[in-house]
Coordinates of C-alpha atoms and ligand atoms in Angstrom, one line a residue:
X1 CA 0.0 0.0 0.0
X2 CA 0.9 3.4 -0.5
X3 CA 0.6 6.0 2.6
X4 CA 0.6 9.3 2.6
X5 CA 0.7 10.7 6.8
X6 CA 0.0 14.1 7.0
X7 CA 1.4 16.2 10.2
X8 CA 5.4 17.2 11.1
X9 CA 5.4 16.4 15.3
X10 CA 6.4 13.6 16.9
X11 CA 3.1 12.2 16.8
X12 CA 3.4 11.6 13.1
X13 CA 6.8 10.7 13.7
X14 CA 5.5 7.4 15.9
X15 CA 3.1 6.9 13.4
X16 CA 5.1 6.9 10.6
X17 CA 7.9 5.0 12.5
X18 CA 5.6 2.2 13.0
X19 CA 3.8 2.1 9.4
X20 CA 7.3 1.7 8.4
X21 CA 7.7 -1.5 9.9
X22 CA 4.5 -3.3 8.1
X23 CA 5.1 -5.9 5.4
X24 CA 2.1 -4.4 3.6
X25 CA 3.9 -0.8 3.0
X26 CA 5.0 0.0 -0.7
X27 CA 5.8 3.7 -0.2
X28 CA 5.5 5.9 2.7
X29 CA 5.2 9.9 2.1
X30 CA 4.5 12.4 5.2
X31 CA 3.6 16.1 4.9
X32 CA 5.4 18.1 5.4
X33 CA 7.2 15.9 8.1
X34 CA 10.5 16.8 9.6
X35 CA 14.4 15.9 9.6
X36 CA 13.5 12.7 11.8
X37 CA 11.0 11.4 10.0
X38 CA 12.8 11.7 6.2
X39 CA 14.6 8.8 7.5
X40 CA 11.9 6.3 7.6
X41 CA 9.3 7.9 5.1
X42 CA 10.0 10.5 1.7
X43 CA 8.4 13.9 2.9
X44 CA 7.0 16.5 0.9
X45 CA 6.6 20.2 1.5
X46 CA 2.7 20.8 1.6
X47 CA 1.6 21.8 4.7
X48 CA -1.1 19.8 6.6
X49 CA -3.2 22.7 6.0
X50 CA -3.4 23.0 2.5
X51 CA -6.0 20.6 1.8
X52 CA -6.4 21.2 -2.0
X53 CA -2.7 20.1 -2.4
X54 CA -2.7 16.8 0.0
X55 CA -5.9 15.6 -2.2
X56 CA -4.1 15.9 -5.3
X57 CA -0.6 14.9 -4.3
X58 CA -2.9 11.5 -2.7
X59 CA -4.3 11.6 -6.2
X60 CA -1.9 11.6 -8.3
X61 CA 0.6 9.5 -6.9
X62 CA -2.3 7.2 -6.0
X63 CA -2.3 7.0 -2.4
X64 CA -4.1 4.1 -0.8
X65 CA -4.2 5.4 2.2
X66 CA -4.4 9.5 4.0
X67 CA -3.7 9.0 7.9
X68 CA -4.1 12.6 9.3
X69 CA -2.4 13.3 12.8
X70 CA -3.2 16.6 13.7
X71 CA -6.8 17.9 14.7
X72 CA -6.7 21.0 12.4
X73 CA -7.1 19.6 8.9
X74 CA -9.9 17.1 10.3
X75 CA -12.5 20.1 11.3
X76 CA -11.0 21.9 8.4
X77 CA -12.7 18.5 6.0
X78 CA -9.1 17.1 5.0
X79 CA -11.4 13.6 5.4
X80 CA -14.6 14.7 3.6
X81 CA -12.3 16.1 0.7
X82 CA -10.7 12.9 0.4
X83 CA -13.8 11.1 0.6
X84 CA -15.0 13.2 -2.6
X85 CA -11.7 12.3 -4.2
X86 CA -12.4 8.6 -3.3
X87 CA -8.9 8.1 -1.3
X88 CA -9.2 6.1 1.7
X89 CA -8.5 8.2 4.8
X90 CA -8.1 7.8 8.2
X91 CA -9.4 10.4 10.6
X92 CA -12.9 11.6 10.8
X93 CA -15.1 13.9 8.6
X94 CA -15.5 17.3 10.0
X95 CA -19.1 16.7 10.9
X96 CA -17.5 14.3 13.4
X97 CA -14.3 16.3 14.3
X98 CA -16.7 18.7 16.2
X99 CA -16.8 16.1 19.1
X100 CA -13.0 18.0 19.5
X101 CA -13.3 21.3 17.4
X102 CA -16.5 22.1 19.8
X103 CA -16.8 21.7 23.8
X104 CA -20.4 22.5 23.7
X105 CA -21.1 19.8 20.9
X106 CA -19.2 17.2 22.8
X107 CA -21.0 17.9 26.0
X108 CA -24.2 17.9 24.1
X109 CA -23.3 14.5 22.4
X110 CA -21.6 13.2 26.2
X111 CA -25.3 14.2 27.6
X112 CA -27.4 12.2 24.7
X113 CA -24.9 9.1 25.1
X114 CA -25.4 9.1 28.6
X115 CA -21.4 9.3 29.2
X116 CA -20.7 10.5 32.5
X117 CA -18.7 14.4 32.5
X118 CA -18.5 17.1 34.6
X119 CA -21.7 19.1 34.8
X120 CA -21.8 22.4 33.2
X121 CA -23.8 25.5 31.3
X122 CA -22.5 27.2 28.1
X123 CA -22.4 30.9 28.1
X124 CA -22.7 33.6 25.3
X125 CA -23.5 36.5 27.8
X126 CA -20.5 37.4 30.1
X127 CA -23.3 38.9 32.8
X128 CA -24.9 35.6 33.3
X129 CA -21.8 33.5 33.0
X130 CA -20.3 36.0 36.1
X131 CA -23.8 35.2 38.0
X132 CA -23.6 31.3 37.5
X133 CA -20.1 31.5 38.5
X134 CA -20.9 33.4 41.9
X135 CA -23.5 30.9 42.6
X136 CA -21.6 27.8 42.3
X137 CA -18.6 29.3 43.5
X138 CA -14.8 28.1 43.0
X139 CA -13.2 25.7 41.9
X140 CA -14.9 26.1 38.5
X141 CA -13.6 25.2 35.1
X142 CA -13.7 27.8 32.4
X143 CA -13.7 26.7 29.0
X144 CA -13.5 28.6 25.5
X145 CA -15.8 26.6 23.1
X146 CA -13.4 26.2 20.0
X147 CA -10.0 25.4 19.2
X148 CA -7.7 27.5 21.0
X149 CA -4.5 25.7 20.8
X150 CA -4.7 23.8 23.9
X151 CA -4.9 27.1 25.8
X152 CA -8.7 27.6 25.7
X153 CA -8.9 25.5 29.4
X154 CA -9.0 28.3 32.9
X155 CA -9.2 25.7 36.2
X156 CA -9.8 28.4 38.1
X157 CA -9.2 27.8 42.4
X158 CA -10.9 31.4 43.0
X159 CA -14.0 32.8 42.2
X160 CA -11.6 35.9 40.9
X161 CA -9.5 33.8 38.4
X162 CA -13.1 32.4 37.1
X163 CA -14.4 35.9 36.3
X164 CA -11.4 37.3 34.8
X165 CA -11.5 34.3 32.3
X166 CA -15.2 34.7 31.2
X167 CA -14.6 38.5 31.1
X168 CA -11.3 37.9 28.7
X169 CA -13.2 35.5 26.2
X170 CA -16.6 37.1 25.7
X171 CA -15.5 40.7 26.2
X172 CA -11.9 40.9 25.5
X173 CA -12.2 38.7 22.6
X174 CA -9.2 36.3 24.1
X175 CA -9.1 33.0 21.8
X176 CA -11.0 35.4 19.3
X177 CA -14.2 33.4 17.7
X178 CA -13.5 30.4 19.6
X179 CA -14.2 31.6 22.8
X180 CA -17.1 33.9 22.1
X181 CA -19.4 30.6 23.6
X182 CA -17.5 29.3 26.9
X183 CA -18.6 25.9 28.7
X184 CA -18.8 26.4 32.5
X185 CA -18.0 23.5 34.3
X186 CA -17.7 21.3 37.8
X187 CA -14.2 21.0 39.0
X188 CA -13.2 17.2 39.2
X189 CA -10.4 16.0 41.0
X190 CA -8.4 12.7 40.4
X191 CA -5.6 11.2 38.1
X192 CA -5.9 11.9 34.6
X193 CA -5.9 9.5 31.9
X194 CA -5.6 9.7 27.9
X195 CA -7.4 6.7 26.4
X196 CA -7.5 5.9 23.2
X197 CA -10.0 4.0 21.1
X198 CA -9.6 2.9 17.4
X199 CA -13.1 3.8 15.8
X200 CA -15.0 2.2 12.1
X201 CA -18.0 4.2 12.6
X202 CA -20.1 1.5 14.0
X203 CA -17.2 -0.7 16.0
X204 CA -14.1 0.7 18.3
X205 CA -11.5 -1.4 20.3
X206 CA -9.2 0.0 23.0
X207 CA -5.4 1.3 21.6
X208 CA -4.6 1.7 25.5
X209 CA -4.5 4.1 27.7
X210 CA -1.5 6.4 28.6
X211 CA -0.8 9.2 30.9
X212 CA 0.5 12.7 30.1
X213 CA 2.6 15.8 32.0
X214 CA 0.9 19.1 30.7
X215 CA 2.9 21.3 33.5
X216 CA 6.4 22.6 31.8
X217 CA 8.3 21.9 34.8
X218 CA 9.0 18.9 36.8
X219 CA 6.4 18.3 39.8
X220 CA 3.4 19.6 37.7
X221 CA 4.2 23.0 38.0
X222 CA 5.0 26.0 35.5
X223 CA 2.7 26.8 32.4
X224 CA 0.6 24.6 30.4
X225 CA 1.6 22.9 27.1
X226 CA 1.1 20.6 24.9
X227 CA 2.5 17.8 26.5
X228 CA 6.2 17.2 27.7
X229 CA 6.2 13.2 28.4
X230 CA 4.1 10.2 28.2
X231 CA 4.1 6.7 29.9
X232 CA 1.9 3.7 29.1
X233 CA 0.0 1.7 31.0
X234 CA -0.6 4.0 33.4
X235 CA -1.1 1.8 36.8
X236 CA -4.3 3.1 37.7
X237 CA -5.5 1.6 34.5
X238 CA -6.9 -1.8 34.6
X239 CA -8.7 -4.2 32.4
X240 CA -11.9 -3.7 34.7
X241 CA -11.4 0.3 33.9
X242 CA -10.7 0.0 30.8
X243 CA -14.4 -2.6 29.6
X244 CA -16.5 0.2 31.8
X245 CA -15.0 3.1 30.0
X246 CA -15.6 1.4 26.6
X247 CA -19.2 0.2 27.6
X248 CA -20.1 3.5 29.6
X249 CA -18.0 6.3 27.1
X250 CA -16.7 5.2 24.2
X251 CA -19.6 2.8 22.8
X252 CA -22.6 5.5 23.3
X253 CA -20.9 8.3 21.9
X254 CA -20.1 6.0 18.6
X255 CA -24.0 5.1 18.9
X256 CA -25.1 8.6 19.0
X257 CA -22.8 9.8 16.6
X258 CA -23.6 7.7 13.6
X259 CA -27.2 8.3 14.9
X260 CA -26.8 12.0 14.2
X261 CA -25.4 11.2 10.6
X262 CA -21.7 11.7 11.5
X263 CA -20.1 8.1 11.9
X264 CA -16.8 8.6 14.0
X265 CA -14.0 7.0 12.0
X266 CA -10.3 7.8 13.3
X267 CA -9.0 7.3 17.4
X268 CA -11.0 8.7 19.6
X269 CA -9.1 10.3 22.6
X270 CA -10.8 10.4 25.6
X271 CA -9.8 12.7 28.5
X272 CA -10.4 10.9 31.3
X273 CA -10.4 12.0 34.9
X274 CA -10.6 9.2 37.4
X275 CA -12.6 10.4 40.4
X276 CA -13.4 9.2 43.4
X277 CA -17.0 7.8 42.0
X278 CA -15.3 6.4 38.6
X279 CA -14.2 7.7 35.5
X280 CA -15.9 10.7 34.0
X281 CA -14.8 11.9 30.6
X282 CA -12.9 15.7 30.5
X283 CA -13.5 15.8 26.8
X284 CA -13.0 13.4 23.5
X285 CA -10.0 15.0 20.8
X286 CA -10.6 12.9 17.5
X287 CA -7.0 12.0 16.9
X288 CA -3.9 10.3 19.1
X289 CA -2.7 12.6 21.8
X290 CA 1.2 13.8 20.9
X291 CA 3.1 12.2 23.2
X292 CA 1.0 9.6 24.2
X293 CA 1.3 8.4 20.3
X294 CA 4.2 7.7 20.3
X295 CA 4.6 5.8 24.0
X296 CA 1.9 3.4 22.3
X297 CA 3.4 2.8 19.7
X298 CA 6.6 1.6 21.2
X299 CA 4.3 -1.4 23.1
X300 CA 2.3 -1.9 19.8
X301 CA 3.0 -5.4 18.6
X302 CA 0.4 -5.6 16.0
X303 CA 1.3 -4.1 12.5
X304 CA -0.6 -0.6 12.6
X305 CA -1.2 -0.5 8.6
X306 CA -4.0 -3.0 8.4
X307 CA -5.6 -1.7 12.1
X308 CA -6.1 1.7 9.9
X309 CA -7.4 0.2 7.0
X310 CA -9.9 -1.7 8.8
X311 CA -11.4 1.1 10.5
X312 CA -11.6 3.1 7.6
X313 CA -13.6 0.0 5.7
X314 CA -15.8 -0.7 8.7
X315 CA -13.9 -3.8 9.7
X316 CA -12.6 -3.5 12.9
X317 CA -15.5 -6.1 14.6
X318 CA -13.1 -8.5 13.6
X319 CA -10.1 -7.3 14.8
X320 CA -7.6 -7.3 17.7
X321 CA -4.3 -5.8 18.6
X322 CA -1.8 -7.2 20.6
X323 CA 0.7 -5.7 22.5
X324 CA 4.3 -5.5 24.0
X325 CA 4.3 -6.7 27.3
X326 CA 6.6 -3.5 28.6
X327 CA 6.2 -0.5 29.8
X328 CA 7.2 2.6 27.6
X329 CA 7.8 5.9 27.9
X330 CA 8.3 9.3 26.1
X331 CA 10.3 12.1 27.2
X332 CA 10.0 15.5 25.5
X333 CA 13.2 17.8 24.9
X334 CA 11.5 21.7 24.7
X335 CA 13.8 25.0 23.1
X336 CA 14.7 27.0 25.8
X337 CA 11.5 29.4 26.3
X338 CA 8.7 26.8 25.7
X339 CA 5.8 27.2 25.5
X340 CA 5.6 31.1 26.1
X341 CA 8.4 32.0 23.5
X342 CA 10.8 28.7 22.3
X343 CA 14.3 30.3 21.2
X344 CA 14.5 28.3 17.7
X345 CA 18.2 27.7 16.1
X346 CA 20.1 26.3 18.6
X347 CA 22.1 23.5 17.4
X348 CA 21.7 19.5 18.6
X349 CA 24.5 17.2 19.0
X350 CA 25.1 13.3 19.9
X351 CA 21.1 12.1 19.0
X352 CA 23.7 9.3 17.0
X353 CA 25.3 8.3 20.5
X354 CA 21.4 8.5 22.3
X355 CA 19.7 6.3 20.0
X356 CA 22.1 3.9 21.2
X357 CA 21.1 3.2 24.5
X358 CA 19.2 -0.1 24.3
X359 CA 15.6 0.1 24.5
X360 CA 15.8 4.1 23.2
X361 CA 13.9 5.2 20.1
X362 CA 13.9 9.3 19.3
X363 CA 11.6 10.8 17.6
X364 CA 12.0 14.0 15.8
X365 CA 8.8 17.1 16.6
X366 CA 10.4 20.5 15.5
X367 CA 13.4 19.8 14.1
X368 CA 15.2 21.2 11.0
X369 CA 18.3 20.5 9.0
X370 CA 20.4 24.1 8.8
X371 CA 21.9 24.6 5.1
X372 CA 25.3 23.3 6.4
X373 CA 23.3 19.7 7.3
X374 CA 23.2 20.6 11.5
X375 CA 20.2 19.3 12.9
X376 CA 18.4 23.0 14.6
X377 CA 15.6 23.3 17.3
X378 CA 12.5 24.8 14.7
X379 CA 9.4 24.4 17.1
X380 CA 8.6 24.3 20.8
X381 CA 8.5 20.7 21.7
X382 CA 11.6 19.6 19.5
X383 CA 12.5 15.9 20.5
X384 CA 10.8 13.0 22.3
X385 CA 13.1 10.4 24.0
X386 CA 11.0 7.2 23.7
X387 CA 12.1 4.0 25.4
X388 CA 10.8 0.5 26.7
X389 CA 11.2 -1.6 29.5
X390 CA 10.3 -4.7 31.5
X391 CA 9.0 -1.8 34.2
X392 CA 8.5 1.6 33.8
X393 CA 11.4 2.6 36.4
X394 CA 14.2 0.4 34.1
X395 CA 12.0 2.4 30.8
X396 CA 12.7 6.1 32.6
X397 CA 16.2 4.6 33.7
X398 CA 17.0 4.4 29.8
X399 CA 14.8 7.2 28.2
X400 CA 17.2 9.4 30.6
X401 CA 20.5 8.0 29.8
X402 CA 19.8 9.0 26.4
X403 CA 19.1 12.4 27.4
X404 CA 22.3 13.0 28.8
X405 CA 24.1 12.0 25.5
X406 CA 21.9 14.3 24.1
X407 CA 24.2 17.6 23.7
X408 CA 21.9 20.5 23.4
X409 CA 22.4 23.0 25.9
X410 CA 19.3 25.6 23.8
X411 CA 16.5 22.8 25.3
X412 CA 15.3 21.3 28.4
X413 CA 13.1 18.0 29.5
X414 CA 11.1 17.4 32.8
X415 CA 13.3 15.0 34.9
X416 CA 10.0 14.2 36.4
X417 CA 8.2 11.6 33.4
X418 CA 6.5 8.7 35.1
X419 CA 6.5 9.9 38.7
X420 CA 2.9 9.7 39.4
X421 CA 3.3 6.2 38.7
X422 CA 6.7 5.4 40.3
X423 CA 5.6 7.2 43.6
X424 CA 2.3 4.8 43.7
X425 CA 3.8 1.6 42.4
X426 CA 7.3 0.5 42.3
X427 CA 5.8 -2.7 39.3
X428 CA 3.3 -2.7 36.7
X429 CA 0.1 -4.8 37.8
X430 CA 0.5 -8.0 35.7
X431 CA -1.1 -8.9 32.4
X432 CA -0.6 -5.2 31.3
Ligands
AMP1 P1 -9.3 20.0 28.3 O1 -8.8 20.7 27.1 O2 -10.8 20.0 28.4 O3 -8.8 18.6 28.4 O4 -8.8 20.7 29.5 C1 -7.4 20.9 29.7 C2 -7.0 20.4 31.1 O5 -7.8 21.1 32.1 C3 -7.3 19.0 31.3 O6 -6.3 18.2 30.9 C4 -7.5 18.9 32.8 O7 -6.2 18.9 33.4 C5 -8.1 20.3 33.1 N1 -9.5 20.2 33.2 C6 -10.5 20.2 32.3 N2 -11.7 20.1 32.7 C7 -11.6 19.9 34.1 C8 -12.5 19.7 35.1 N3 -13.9 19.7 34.9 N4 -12.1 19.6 36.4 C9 -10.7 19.7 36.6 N5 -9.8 19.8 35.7 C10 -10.2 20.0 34.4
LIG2 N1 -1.0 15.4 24.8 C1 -2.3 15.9 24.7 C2 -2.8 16.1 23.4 O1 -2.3 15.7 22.4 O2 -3.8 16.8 23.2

């Protein structure tokens, strides 16, 4: 088959990493990709974006198969225009990608399903937003509506920090259009969990569930990003956990979706908080999480090719995935300044010597080669350090002597990755 992945992060990176790898691929193209990923697949420049061009680079080079990683070209209708051009993709329409591209259509859709989430109120008016928030008081979660880079989320622990964000978004225009509607929400407390389902419109089957460090700096503290490291299994996640989040979340939202004329085809992410009276779902993303891609696809056994291709052909009641018996883990390497401002430029040595440590795969996010061949920081989150092990502790022990080959004195890593989990349990529970 011939692939065409679409994306440049580390995400794509996994993904492309483990397409590689199957016995069905005939040619593997990724746009635009980056420096790590030109070793395993041939990229070309056409941003994930420009949707016009992907269709008729698929086209004409006769792609068999579009896998989309990032959210943006999904609600954009990268799948829907592929769908016209009759090229199999993987990813869902834009009808579909709302469940991410719109918290007050997921919560809607949560509600019909029946899948347990926070309850909450969408606002337009900032005066009666203020009210409900004095009347339920803090903590309260403040949410802008759309897309807003992963910044559109306020947990607020006062009642001040509450009103300031509902004020910014509906009358300071903060997050512009998507946070002219905000969702107004409980505050839930507990260990969060990415979990990850693959979907065929009708079927899905758990990919595994992962954990992720959104604080820049080691002990959960310092800004928001996008993510800087992953482990998978998380401990708190067992088999038990994982058939009631299927039966209680995943399977009603795939029921009401197709119900409502947009079939979910693609992963479904869900955001998971595990409370004290179960799992209730923060929100669904219609794509893998970046890093949590690419720690699951270091403990995928099964070849990923045909898993794709059977969700986008409605065939996944009759499949099954196996995986690695390990723990894994993914460790991200930020420029200097992320996420507020990342210096770009700065120049990365000894990734040759890193990769070397056993167990250790790297994967490239925002990288670029400099004219004279130098490999160059180009993005925020620049490298993820991805290794295995027969426990998470001897997984960190390697992801981490790989770092410290790593000679790049522009970026920085949380030292931190996996500590929720090593605190609680020193082994992964068995049959994992
Ligand atoms: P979201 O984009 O909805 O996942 O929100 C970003 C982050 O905000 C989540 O990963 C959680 O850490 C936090 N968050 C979102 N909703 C809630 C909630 N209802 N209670 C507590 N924390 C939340
Ligand atoms: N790591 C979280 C996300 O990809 O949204």
């Amino acid at each position: 088959m011939k692939v065409l992945v679409v994306g440049s992060g580390g995400r794509e990176h996994a993904l492309c990493w483990a397409l590689a790898a199957s016995p069905l691929l005939a040619k593997l193209w990724c746009a635009p990709g980056n420096p790590g990923i030109a070793e395993v697949a041939e990229c070309v420049p056409i941003g994930a974006l420009d949707i016009p061009a992907l269709v008729a680079f698929a086209r004409a080079q006769g792609v068999d198969l579009v896998v989309v990683g990032p959210e943006a070209p999904l609600t954009a209708g990268l799948a829907d225009a592929c769908a016209e051009a009759c090229i199999r993709c993987f990813g869902p329409r834009a009808a579909a990608a709302r469940l991410e591209g719109s918290k007050a259509f997921f919560k809607e859709v949560a509600l019909a399903a029946g899948a347990p989430t926070a309850a909450h109120a969408v606002f337009e008016e900032a005066e009666a937003a203020r009210a409900h928030i004095r009347a339920r008081g803090a903590p309260i979660v403040v949410k802008a509506d759309g897309l807003a880079a992963g910044k559109g989320v306020v947990v607020a622990m006062s009642e001040a920090e509450a009103l300031e964000a509902v004020t910014a978004m509906l009358e300071g225009g903060l997050h512009g259009a998507a946070g002219r509607r905000v969702v107004i929400e409980e505050y839930l407390a507990g260990e969060e969990i990415s979990f990850f389902a693959l979907c065929d419109g009708t079927t899905a089957i758990p990919l595994g569930a992962a954990q992720d460090h959104k604080r820049a700096f080691d002990g959960d503290r310092g800004p928001n990003t996008g993510g800087m490291g992953a482990y998978s299994p998380p401990p708190a996640w067992t088999p038990a956990l994982e058939a009631q989040v299927m039966e209680s979340c995943i399977r009603p939202v795939l029921a009401e979706m197709a119900r409502r004329g947009a079939p979910f085809t693609g992963v479904l992410f869900a955001g998971l908080m595990l409370t004290e009276a179960g799992p209730r779902l923060l929100e669904f993303n219609v794509r893998f999480g970046d890093p949590e891609c690419q720690a699951l696809m270091l403990r995928l056994r099964s070849d990923l090719l045909p898993a794709l291709v059977a969700a986008t052909q409605g065939e996944l009641a009759m499949f099954d995935l196996r995986w690695e018996r390990l723990a894994s883990i993914l460790v991200v390497m930020a420029a200097e300044g992320y996420p507020e401002a990342p210096r770009t430029g700065s120049e990365i040595k000894g990734l040759e010597a890193a990769a070397q440590v056993p167990d250790v795969t790297i994967f490239h996010a925002g990288t670029a080669r400099r004219e004279d061949g130098a490999l160059v920081a180009a993005g925020g989150r620049v490298l993820g350090i991805g290794a295995v092990g027969a426990t998470l502790a001897e997984a960190r022990a390697a992801a981490y002597a790989a770092v410290d080959r790593i000679d790049w004195p522009g970026g920085f890593c949380r030292r931190d990755i996996g500590w929720r989990a090593l605190n609680t349990m020193r082994r992964l529970p068995k049959g994992q």
